[in-house]
mmCIF file of C-alpha atoms in Angstrom:
data_model
loop_
_atom_site.group_PDB
_atom_site.id
_atom_site.type_symbol
_atom_site.label_atom_id
_atom_site.label_comp_id
_atom_site.label_asym_id
_atom_site.label_seq_id
_atom_site.Cartn_x
_atom_site.Cartn_y
_atom_site.Cartn_z
ATOM 1 C CA MET A 261 0.107 -0.047 -0.105
ATOM 2 C CA ASP A 262 1.334 3.623 -0.941
ATOM 3 C CA ALA A 263 -0.866 5.790 0.845
ATOM 4 C CA ILE A 264 -2.830 6.012 3.907
ATOM 5 C CA LEU A 265 -6.245 7.888 3.229
ATOM 6 C CA ILE A 266 -7.924 9.800 5.924
ATOM 7 C CA GLY A 267 -10.928 11.397 4.754
ATOM 8 C CA PRO A 268 -9.652 13.561 1.884
ATOM 9 C CA LEU A 269 -6.290 13.651 3.333
ATOM 10 C CA ALA A 270 -3.488 11.013 1.705
ATOM 11 C CA LEU A 271 -0.305 10.334 3.292
ATOM 12 C CA PRO A 272 2.467 8.310 2.120
ATOM 13 C CA ALA A 273 2.225 4.807 3.787
ATOM 14 C CA GLY A 274 5.818 4.994 5.043
ATOM 15 C CA THR A 275 5.277 8.666 6.842
ATOM 16 C CA VAL A 276 2.410 7.109 8.732
ATOM 17 C CA VAL A 277 4.521 4.272 9.863
ATOM 18 C CA ALA A 278 7.360 6.233 11.015
ATOM 19 C CA LEU A 279 4.858 8.391 12.887
ATOM 20 C CA ILE A 280 3.487 5.644 14.608
ATOM 21 C CA THR A 281 6.798 3.838 15.576
ATOM 22 C CA PHE A 282 8.012 7.348 17.053
ATOM 23 C CA SER A 283 4.804 7.787 18.595
ATOM 24 C CA ALA A 284 5.004 4.230 20.616
ATOM 25 C CA ALA A 285 8.313 5.472 21.890
ATOM 26 C CA VAL A 286 7.599 8.665 22.782
ATOM 27 C CA LEU A 287 4.188 7.185 25.061
ATOM 28 C CA ALA A 288 6.490 4.512 26.453
ATOM 29 C CA SER A 289 9.126 7.384 27.525
ATOM 30 C CA LEU A 290 6.057 9.319 29.083
ATOM 31 C CA TRP A 291 5.389 6.322 31.514
ATOM 32 C CA TRP A 292 9.016 6.415 32.458
ATOM 33 C CA GLN A 293 9.194 10.213 32.705
ATOM 34 C CA TRP A 294 6.107 9.609 35.357
ATOM 35 C CA ARG A 295 8.644 7.282 37.206
ATOM 36 C CA GLY A 296 11.434 9.882 37.295
ATOM 37 C CA LYS A 297 13.464 8.650 34.316
ATOM 38 C CA PRO A 298 13.444 11.284 31.694
ATOM 39 C CA VAL A 299 14.522 9.983 28.254
ATOM 40 C CA GLU A 300 12.681 11.822 25.601
ATOM 41 C CA LYS A 301 15.528 14.151 24.829
ATOM 42 C CA TRP A 302 17.636 10.981 24.085
ATOM 43 C CA LEU A 303 14.980 9.524 22.001
ATOM 44 C CA TRP A 304 14.571 12.836 19.944
ATOM 45 C CA LEU A 305 18.469 12.650 19.340
ATOM 46 C CA ILE A 306 18.390 8.986 18.433
ATOM 47 C CA THR A 307 15.467 9.655 15.775
ATOM 48 C CA LEU A 308 17.447 12.768 14.553
ATOM 49 C CA ALA A 309 20.455 10.794 13.987
ATOM 50 C CA ALA A 310 18.624 8.086 12.318
ATOM 51 C CA LEU A 311 16.579 10.558 10.291
ATOM 52 C CA ALA A 312 20.010 12.505 9.545
ATOM 53 C CA GLY A 313 21.989 9.258 8.603
ATOM 54 C CA ALA A 314 19.344 7.955 6.145
ATOM 55 C CA ARG A 315 18.957 11.064 4.349
ATOM 56 C CA ALA A 316 22.876 11.378 4.051
ATOM 57 C CA ALA A 317 23.306 7.784 2.762
ATOM 58 C CA PHE A 318 20.390 8.532 0.073
ATOM 59 C CA VAL A 319 22.407 11.796 -1.158
ATOM 60 C CA LEU A 320 25.796 9.982 -0.860
ATOM 61 C CA ARG A 321 24.525 7.058 -2.883
ATOM 62 C CA TYR A 322 23.232 9.401 -5.975
ATOM 63 C CA PRO A 323 25.515 12.589 -5.503
ATOM 64 C CA GLU A 324 25.068 13.017 -9.284
ATOM 65 C CA GLN A 325 21.190 13.628 -9.128
ATOM 66 C CA TYR A 326 21.586 16.817 -7.039
ATOM 67 C CA SER A 327 22.016 20.101 -8.456
ATOM 68 C CA GLY A 328 23.081 21.555 -5.020
ATOM 69 C CA LEU A 329 23.189 21.744 -1.313
ATOM 70 C CA LEU A 330 19.535 23.073 -1.114
ATOM 71 C CA ALA A 331 18.236 20.086 -3.309
ATOM 72 C CA MET A 332 20.221 17.852 -1.033
ATOM 73 C CA LEU A 333 18.722 19.631 1.863
ATOM 74 C CA ASP A 334 14.822 19.195 0.489
ATOM 75 C CA ILE A 335 13.484 16.217 2.135
ATOM 76 C CA ARG A 336 9.812 16.207 0.336
ATOM 77 C CA ASP A 337 11.239 13.932 -2.275
ATOM 78 C CA GLY A 338 11.239 11.078 0.249
ATOM 79 C CA GLY A 339 14.741 10.257 -0.360
ATOM 80 C CA TRP A 340 15.898 7.994 2.371
ATOM 81 C CA TRP A 341 18.078 4.772 2.280
ATOM 82 C CA TRP A 342 17.527 2.663 5.491
ATOM 83 C CA PRO A 343 21.230 1.779 6.095
ATOM 84 C CA GLY A 344 22.295 5.225 7.149
ATOM 85 C CA ALA A 345 19.743 5.048 10.061
ATOM 86 C CA LEU A 346 22.177 3.078 11.580
ATOM 87 C CA ALA A 347 24.103 6.037 12.459
ATOM 88 C CA ALA A 348 21.687 6.262 15.197
ATOM 89 C CA LEU A 349 23.588 3.251 17.018
ATOM 90 C CA PRO A 350 26.327 5.537 18.535
ATOM 91 C CA VAL A 351 23.929 8.228 19.712
ATOM 92 C CA ALA A 352 22.195 5.075 21.594
ATOM 93 C CA THR A 353 24.916 4.006 22.823
ATOM 94 C CA LEU A 354 26.404 7.065 24.290
ATOM 95 C CA CYS A 355 23.263 7.196 26.260
ATOM 96 C CA LEU A 356 23.494 3.743 27.653
ATOM 97 C CA TRP A 357 27.267 4.446 28.794
ATOM 98 C CA ARG A 358 26.897 7.578 30.035
ATOM 99 C CA ARG A 359 23.330 7.305 31.969
ATOM 100 C CA PRO A 360 23.030 3.854 33.512
ATOM 101 C CA ALA A 361 20.199 4.601 35.343
ATOM 102 C CA LEU A 362 18.196 5.669 32.187
ATOM 103 C CA ARG A 363 19.201 2.072 30.325
ATOM 104 C CA LEU A 364 16.342 0.268 31.310
ATOM 105 C CA ALA A 365 13.590 2.949 29.962
ATOM 106 C CA LEU A 366 15.594 3.474 27.355
ATOM 107 C CA LEU A 367 15.598 -0.006 26.001
ATOM 108 C CA SER A 368 12.028 -0.532 26.934
ATOM 109 C CA SER A 369 11.097 2.607 25.146
ATOM 110 C CA THR A 370 13.151 1.536 21.770
ATOM 111 C CA ALA A 371 11.798 -1.877 22.158
ATOM 112 C CA ALA A 372 8.036 -0.372 22.225
ATOM 113 C CA ALA A 373 9.361 1.469 18.765
ATOM 114 C CA PHE A 374 9.926 -1.752 17.127
ATOM 115 C CA MET A 375 7.139 -3.463 18.254
ATOM 116 C CA ALA A 376 4.846 -0.822 16.846
ATOM 117 C CA LEU A 377 7.119 -0.816 13.814
ATOM 118 C CA ALA A 378 7.059 -4.696 13.057
ATOM 119 C CA ILE A 379 3.060 -4.383 13.860
ATOM 120 C CA SER A 380 2.450 -1.172 11.293
ATOM 121 C CA LEU A 381 4.423 -3.194 8.710
ATOM 122 C CA ALA A 382 2.702 -6.277 9.093
ATOM 123 C CA THR A 383 -0.551 -4.372 9.107
ATOM 124 C CA LEU A 384 0.230 -2.721 5.755
ATOM 125 C CA HIS A 385 1.761 -5.740 4.337
ATOM 126 C CA ALA A 386 -1.675 -7.466 4.885
ATOM 127 C CA MET A 387 -3.642 -4.540 3.605
ATOM 128 C CA THR A 388 -1.532 -4.121 0.436
ATOM 129 C CA PRO A 389 -3.286 -5.731 -2.389
ATOM 130 C CA GLU A 390 -1.778 -7.986 -5.167
ATOM 131 C CA PRO A 391 -0.343 -6.047 -8.190
ATOM 132 C CA VAL A 392 -2.854 -6.242 -11.033
ATOM 133 C CA PRO A 393 -2.047 -5.733 -14.455
ATOM 134 C CA MET A 394 -2.333 -2.626 -16.234
ATOM 135 C CA PRO A 395 -6.036 -1.605 -16.693
ATOM 136 C CA ASP A 396 -7.645 -1.934 -20.475
ATOM 137 C CA ILE A 397 -8.974 1.793 -20.299
ATOM 138 C CA THR A 398 -8.917 4.353 -22.869
ATOM 139 C CA LEU A 399 -7.514 7.832 -22.190
ATOM 140 C CA GLU A 400 -7.497 11.034 -24.608
ATOM 141 C CA ASN A 401 -4.960 13.138 -26.224
ATOM 142 C CA LEU A 402 -5.232 16.960 -25.906
ATOM 143 C CA GLN A 403 -7.271 16.719 -29.488
ATOM 144 C CA GLY A 404 -9.755 14.973 -28.075
ATOM 145 C CA THR A 405 -8.868 11.359 -29.926
ATOM 146 C CA PRO A 406 -9.221 8.155 -27.791
ATOM 147 C CA ILE A 407 -5.802 6.628 -27.062
ATOM 148 C CA PRO A 408 -5.959 3.027 -25.527
ATOM 149 C CA LEU A 409 -3.612 2.918 -22.757
ATOM 150 C CA ALA A 410 -2.311 -0.211 -24.500
ATOM 151 C CA GLN A 411 -1.198 1.436 -27.400
ATOM 152 C CA VAL A 412 1.207 3.746 -26.033
ATOM 153 C CA ALA A 413 2.572 1.341 -23.358
ATOM 154 C CA GLN A 414 5.183 -0.412 -25.143
ATOM 155 C CA GLY A 415 7.928 -1.353 -23.318
ATOM 156 C CA PRO A 416 8.449 -0.253 -19.420
ATOM 157 C CA THR A 417 6.103 2.143 -18.983
ATOM 158 C CA LEU A 418 5.611 4.748 -16.163
ATOM 159 C CA ILE A 419 2.359 6.511 -15.607
ATOM 160 C CA ASN A 420 2.077 9.545 -13.644
ATOM 161 C CA LEU A 421 -1.291 10.310 -12.169
ATOM 162 C CA TRP A 422 -1.416 14.436 -11.488
ATOM 163 C CA ALA A 423 -3.518 17.772 -11.921
ATOM 164 C CA THR A 424 -2.523 21.386 -12.639
ATOM 165 C CA TRP A 425 -3.990 22.294 -9.157
ATOM 166 C CA CYS A 426 -1.944 19.707 -7.256
ATOM 167 C CA PRO A 427 1.327 21.869 -6.114
ATOM 168 C CA PRO A 428 3.504 18.706 -5.825
ATOM 169 C CA CYS A 429 2.629 17.602 -9.026
ATOM 170 C CA ARG A 430 3.798 21.171 -10.704
ATOM 171 C CA ARG A 431 6.899 20.406 -8.515
ATOM 172 C CA GLU A 432 7.566 17.106 -10.264
ATOM 173 C CA MET A 433 6.676 18.082 -13.753
ATOM 174 C CA PRO A 434 9.784 19.746 -14.835
ATOM 175 C CA VAL A 435 11.764 16.503 -13.680
ATOM 176 C CA LEU A 436 9.912 14.062 -15.525
ATOM 177 C CA ALA A 437 9.938 16.155 -18.723
ATOM 178 C CA ASP A 438 13.731 16.036 -18.445
ATOM 179 C CA ALA A 439 13.563 12.384 -17.585
ATOM 180 C CA GLN A 440 12.074 11.614 -20.976
ATOM 181 C CA SER A 441 15.397 12.275 -22.476
ATOM 182 C CA ARG A 442 17.691 10.639 -19.522
ATOM 183 C CA TYR A 443 15.734 7.332 -19.733
ATOM 184 C CA PRO A 444 14.831 6.592 -23.265
ATOM 185 C CA ASN A 445 14.067 2.980 -22.565
ATOM 186 C CA VAL A 446 11.234 3.969 -20.328
ATOM 187 C CA ARG A 447 7.898 5.559 -22.172
ATOM 188 C CA PHE A 448 6.391 8.091 -19.704
ATOM 189 C CA VAL A 449 2.818 8.877 -19.978
ATOM 190 C CA LEU A 450 1.362 12.062 -18.093
ATOM 191 C CA ALA A 451 -2.312 10.676 -17.315
ATOM 192 C CA ASN A 452 -3.972 14.276 -16.209
ATOM 193 C CA GLN A 453 -6.718 13.312 -13.751
ATOM 194 C CA GLY A 454 -10.240 14.808 -14.581
ATOM 195 C CA GLU A 455 -9.276 18.037 -16.296
ATOM 196 C CA THR A 456 -10.029 19.674 -19.395
ATOM 197 C CA ALA A 457 -7.725 19.772 -22.589
ATOM 198 C CA GLN A 458 -7.403 23.608 -22.152
ATOM 199 C CA ALA A 459 -6.805 23.556 -18.549
ATOM 200 C CA VAL A 460 -3.709 21.101 -19.198
ATOM 201 C CA ARG A 461 -2.596 22.815 -22.651
ATOM 202 C CA ASP A 462 -2.698 26.163 -20.634
ATOM 203 C CA TYR A 463 -0.727 25.082 -18.011
ATOM 204 C CA LEU A 464 1.865 23.176 -20.006
ATOM 205 C CA MET A 465 2.424 26.309 -22.375
ATOM 206 C CA GLN A 466 2.766 28.362 -19.248
ATOM 207 C CA ALA A 467 5.401 26.163 -17.678
ATOM 208 C CA ASP A 468 7.176 25.712 -21.017
ATOM 209 C CA LEU A 469 6.962 21.947 -20.576
ATOM 210 C CA ASN A 470 7.036 19.554 -23.446
ATOM 211 C CA PHE A 471 5.577 15.749 -23.233
ATOM 212 C CA ASP A 472 5.900 13.368 -25.455
ATOM 213 C CA LEU A 473 2.480 11.669 -24.089
ATOM 214 C CA PRO A 474 0.398 13.927 -22.083
ATOM 215 C CA LEU A 475 -2.978 12.376 -21.813
ATOM 216 C CA LEU A 476 -6.031 13.181 -20.128
ATOM 217 C CA ASP A 477 -8.123 10.830 -17.966
ATOM 218 C CA PRO A 478 -11.585 12.505 -17.761
ATOM 219 C CA PRO A 479 -13.325 10.055 -15.471
ATOM 220 C CA MET A 480 -9.992 9.261 -13.526
ATOM 221 C CA ALA A 481 -10.036 5.568 -14.189
ATOM 222 C CA LEU A 482 -6.839 5.259 -13.470
ATOM 223 C CA GLY A 483 -7.113 6.505 -9.811
ATOM 224 C CA HIS A 484 -10.052 4.051 -9.315
ATOM 225 C CA HIS A 485 -7.691 1.375 -10.819
ATOM 226 C CA ALA A 486 -4.923 2.011 -8.103
ATOM 227 C CA GLY A 487 -7.570 2.671 -5.386
ATOM 228 C CA ASN A 488 -5.712 5.794 -4.499
ATOM 229 C CA GLY A 489 -7.458 9.362 -4.869
ATOM 230 C CA GLY A 490 -4.038 10.835 -3.710
ATOM 231 C CA LEU A 491 -1.850 12.950 -5.881
ATOM 232 C CA PRO A 492 0.610 12.812 -7.267
ATOM 233 C CA LEU A 493 0.895 8.962 -7.920
ATOM 234 C CA THR A 494 3.284 7.309 -10.115
ATOM 235 C CA LEU A 495 2.803 3.422 -11.359
ATOM 236 C CA LEU A 496 5.710 1.481 -13.188
ATOM 237 C CA PHE A 497 4.681 -1.193 -15.169
ATOM 238 C CA ASP A 498 7.016 -3.637 -17.006
ATOM 239 C CA GLY A 499 6.552 -4.564 -21.110
ATOM 240 C CA LYS A 500 4.233 -7.171 -20.205
ATOM 241 C CA GLY A 501 1.817 -4.623 -18.534
ATOM 242 C CA ASN A 502 2.610 -6.099 -14.755
ATOM 243 C CA GLU A 503 2.896 -3.448 -12.231
ATOM 244 C CA LEU A 504 6.427 -2.979 -10.657
ATOM 245 C CA ALA A 505 5.773 -0.326 -8.365
ATOM 246 C CA ARG A 506 4.245 2.475 -7.204
ATOM 247 C CA HIS A 507 5.144 5.856 -5.828
ATOM 248 C CA PHE A 508 2.772 8.113 -3.758
ATOM 249 C CA GLY A 509 3.877 11.932 -3.569
ATOM 250 C CA PRO A 510 6.108 14.035 -5.567
ATOM 251 C CA LEU A 511 9.451 12.852 -7.441
ATOM 252 C CA SER A 512 12.728 14.740 -7.494
ATOM 253 C CA ARG A 513 15.585 13.742 -9.819
ATOM 254 C CA ALA A 514 17.230 11.717 -7.458
ATOM 255 C CA SER A 515 14.074 9.797 -6.038
ATOM 256 C CA LEU A 516 13.096 9.026 -9.689
ATOM 257 C CA HIS A 517 16.454 7.676 -10.040
ATOM 258 C CA HIS A 518 16.061 5.332 -7.454
ATOM 259 C CA PHE A 519 12.630 4.491 -8.168
ATOM 260 C CA LEU A 520 13.701 3.459 -11.683
ATOM 261 C CA THR A 521 16.904 1.816 -11.095
ATOM 262 C CA SER A 522 15.199 -0.279 -8.236
ATOM 263 C CA HIS A 523 12.621 -1.839 -10.623
ATOM 264 C CA LEU A 524 14.160 -2.141 -13.988
ATOM 265 C CA ASP A 525 17.388 -3.783 -15.095
ATOM 266 C CA ASP A 526 18.012 -1.110 -17.933
ATOM 267 C CA PRO A 527 16.296 2.186 -17.685
ATOM 268 C CA ARG A 528 18.838 4.002 -19.822
ATOM 269 C CA PRO A 529 20.608 2.508 -22.515
#
């Protein structure tokens, strides 16, 4: 499952799992604080070290994908690599060594976090439906001509669900436009959800964006197929129409590179 829907709000599933995990640790620490053993400060330090380490590991893995320091610091792209989270271990070790009176409190709070993490991931896995083939639907081009999706999805295909009113969608549009030439082995289909051809043409012209396959999905059939009303949503299919992966939220140059290279053997010739 790529997103958790809370009423009209859609949150990335990974973000929800992280919040549940940290909340479990905080609740356990509050119980220990009531007993005179405050460990909340150390939990924050451990969490920040894990986040900083995971982000740094992702950036160091794909340094050529970032245009500068500000892009590296922009965590909105969801660029994290879990081995970097091991940076939290020295912080936890320091606490256990310097504050022996807090050892039990810290260890039990950490255990509560890992238990919440395991339960959350197991629940998420149980709720995740099996990947289904590319739907047999017909979209439209900007001239109103019906275009069967299977007709344009020749070879590995990335389908991006977006709308002009969606700020994260607009933020990733230049990344996707540039990716068309960077990954010529992948077909990029931009499927606008529920808007008119005129609205899409005006936006693309104003933003000076050119796409090979800007299509319209007036009934939002792709969103219904994915079971996710949140935007932007990116679906990746292989040449046989089997879904390989999906990503909810905006993609940066680096996170798109990670998304493609993690699931395709040869996204670039």
